[in-house]
Amino acid sequence: MPIDLRAVPSAPEDPAFTVDQLTPEDFAAITAFLDARLEELVADGHAAAATALAMALDPQLDTLRGSFEWEADRPSEPVPDNWLSERQFAWQQLAIVLWSGWCDAEGYDTVRWTVPSLRRKQPAPGRDRVSRAVE
């Protein structure tokens, strides 16, 4: 039985939320949520599905992890634009998967886990980030 992907609503996008506003805390929260959902799948007897999903999302998680580690190791340097575009793509893929599977699950953060735009909200020099309100 094929899955009708047209039945899945589009993930929310927030044009005011830019990729340079993503934080290591956002990454930690979304990965903790994902880990809990994978554990639920295993507990419900779907270990193969959990493994497949984890393996499919691993490249996005590696990209995001590496991006935030690079940024933490070089706090005085602006994040290169190519890293921001890679971060944006990886976050988008992760957010879309979590949205399609668990947007109505307890703990899903509709404010923090939207699809960001690529443009920077503010110039990079001081690497000041505009804080988004977290409900």
Protein backbone atom coordinates (compact mmCIF):
# COMPACT_ATOMS: atom_id res chain seq x y z
CA MET A 1 0.00 0.00 0.00
CA PRO A 2 1.70 3.22 -1.12
CA ILE A 3 1.84 6.20 1.19
CA ASP A 4 0.09 9.28 -0.16
CA LEU A 5 2.51 12.07 0.71
CA ARG A 6 0.01 14.61 -0.59
CA ALA A 7 -2.04 13.94 2.54
CA VAL A 8 0.74 15.32 4.75
CA PRO A 9 0.29 19.06 5.35
CA SER A 10 3.25 21.26 4.52
CA ALA A 11 5.63 22.04 7.35
CA PRO A 12 5.21 25.57 8.67
CA GLU A 13 7.57 28.21 7.36
CA ASP A 14 8.39 31.44 9.13
CA PRO A 15 9.94 34.04 6.80
CA ALA A 16 10.94 36.14 9.82
CA PHE A 17 12.93 33.20 11.21
CA THR A 18 16.33 33.05 9.57
CA VAL A 19 18.86 30.26 9.65
CA ASP A 20 21.41 32.31 11.59
CA GLN A 21 18.90 32.41 14.46
CA LEU A 22 19.13 28.65 14.98
CA THR A 23 20.93 27.89 18.21
CA PRO A 24 22.66 24.88 19.75
CA GLU A 25 19.71 24.82 22.16
CA ASP A 26 17.31 24.44 19.22
CA PHE A 27 19.42 21.55 17.96
CA ALA A 28 19.55 19.91 21.40
CA ALA A 29 15.79 20.20 21.81
CA ILE A 30 14.90 18.83 18.39
CA THR A 31 17.33 15.91 18.72
CA ALA A 32 15.99 15.07 22.19
CA PHE A 33 12.47 15.05 20.74
CA LEU A 34 13.60 12.83 17.85
CA ASP A 35 15.43 10.43 20.21
CA ALA A 36 12.29 10.07 22.33
CA ARG A 37 10.16 9.31 19.24
CA LEU A 38 12.70 6.71 18.06
CA GLU A 39 12.65 5.09 21.51
CA GLU A 40 8.84 4.96 21.31
CA LEU A 41 9.01 3.24 17.94
CA VAL A 42 11.41 0.62 19.34
CA ALA A 43 9.21 0.10 22.43
CA ASP A 44 6.18 -0.40 20.15
CA GLY A 45 7.98 -3.14 18.22
CA HIS A 46 9.11 -1.01 15.29
CA ALA A 47 12.87 -1.21 15.77
CA ALA A 48 13.52 -1.60 12.04
CA ALA A 49 11.55 1.56 11.26
CA ALA A 50 13.34 3.47 14.04
CA THR A 51 16.72 2.31 12.71
CA ALA A 52 15.83 3.26 9.15
CA LEU A 53 14.62 6.70 10.21
CA ALA A 54 17.70 7.28 12.36
CA MET A 55 19.97 6.30 9.49
CA ALA A 56 18.07 8.49 7.02
CA LEU A 57 18.32 11.54 9.29
CA ASP A 58 21.92 10.95 10.37
CA PRO A 59 23.46 13.11 7.59
CA GLN A 60 21.28 16.07 8.59
CA LEU A 61 22.14 15.60 12.26
CA ASP A 62 25.86 15.36 11.44
CA THR A 63 25.69 18.54 9.38
CA LEU A 64 23.92 20.45 12.15
CA ARG A 65 26.17 19.08 14.90
CA GLY A 66 29.31 19.98 12.94
CA SER A 67 27.98 23.42 12.11
CA PHE A 68 27.25 24.28 15.74
CA GLU A 69 30.56 22.81 16.92
CA TRP A 70 32.44 24.89 14.35
CA GLU A 71 30.60 27.98 15.51
CA ALA A 72 31.34 27.24 19.19
CA ASP A 73 35.03 26.71 18.42
CA ARG A 74 35.28 30.03 16.54
CA PRO A 75 33.08 32.50 18.43
CA SER A 76 34.71 35.59 16.95
CA GLU A 77 34.30 34.50 13.34
CA PRO A 78 31.07 34.91 11.36
CA VAL A 79 29.52 31.68 10.18
CA PRO A 80 30.35 31.28 6.46
CA ASP A 81 27.38 31.59 4.12
CA ASN A 82 27.91 28.08 2.74
CA TRP A 83 27.64 26.71 6.29
CA LEU A 84 24.43 28.64 6.77
CA SER A 85 22.96 27.22 3.57
CA GLU A 86 23.98 23.69 4.62
CA ARG A 87 22.52 24.30 8.09
CA GLN A 88 19.30 25.61 6.56
CA PHE A 89 18.93 22.59 4.27
CA ALA A 90 19.67 20.09 7.07
CA TRP A 91 17.30 21.82 9.50
CA GLN A 92 14.58 21.99 6.86
CA GLN A 93 14.85 18.26 6.18
CA LEU A 94 14.79 17.43 9.89
CA ALA A 95 11.90 19.79 10.63
CA ILE A 96 9.82 18.44 7.75
CA VAL A 97 10.27 14.82 8.85
CA LEU A 98 9.37 15.61 12.45
CA TRP A 99 6.42 17.74 11.35
CA SER A 100 5.03 15.03 9.09
CA GLY A 101 5.30 12.35 11.74
CA TRP A 102 4.76 14.10 15.05
CA CYS A 103 3.41 17.64 14.65
CA ASP A 104 0.58 16.82 17.03
CA ALA A 105 2.72 14.91 19.54
CA GLU A 106 3.24 16.18 23.05
CA GLY A 107 6.47 18.15 23.20
CA TYR A 108 6.50 19.14 19.53
CA ASP A 109 7.56 22.79 19.44
CA THR A 110 5.63 24.60 16.70
CA VAL A 111 7.42 27.87 17.46
CA ARG A 112 11.03 26.67 17.36
CA TRP A 113 10.86 23.94 14.73
CA THR A 114 9.72 25.80 11.65
CA VAL A 115 11.48 25.94 8.30
CA PRO A 116 13.81 28.95 8.35
CA SER A 117 14.67 31.25 5.49
CA LEU A 118 18.29 31.59 4.40
CA ARG A 119 18.73 35.33 4.52
CA ARG A 120 20.31 36.78 7.60
CA LYS A 121 18.18 38.85 9.89
CA GLN A 122 21.17 40.97 10.93
CA PRO A 123 24.69 41.31 9.58
CA ALA A 124 27.21 38.82 10.92
CA PRO A 125 29.96 41.06 12.40
CA GLY A 126 29.03 40.78 16.07
CA ARG A 127 27.14 37.56 15.46
CA ASP A 128 24.30 38.94 17.49
CA ARG A 129 21.23 36.85 17.07
CA VAL A 130 17.72 38.10 17.21
CA SER A 131 15.92 36.06 19.81
CA ARG A 132 12.66 34.44 18.84
CA ALA A 133 10.00 34.21 21.46
CA VAL A 134 9.54 30.69 22.71
CA GLU A 135 6.07 30.01 23.96
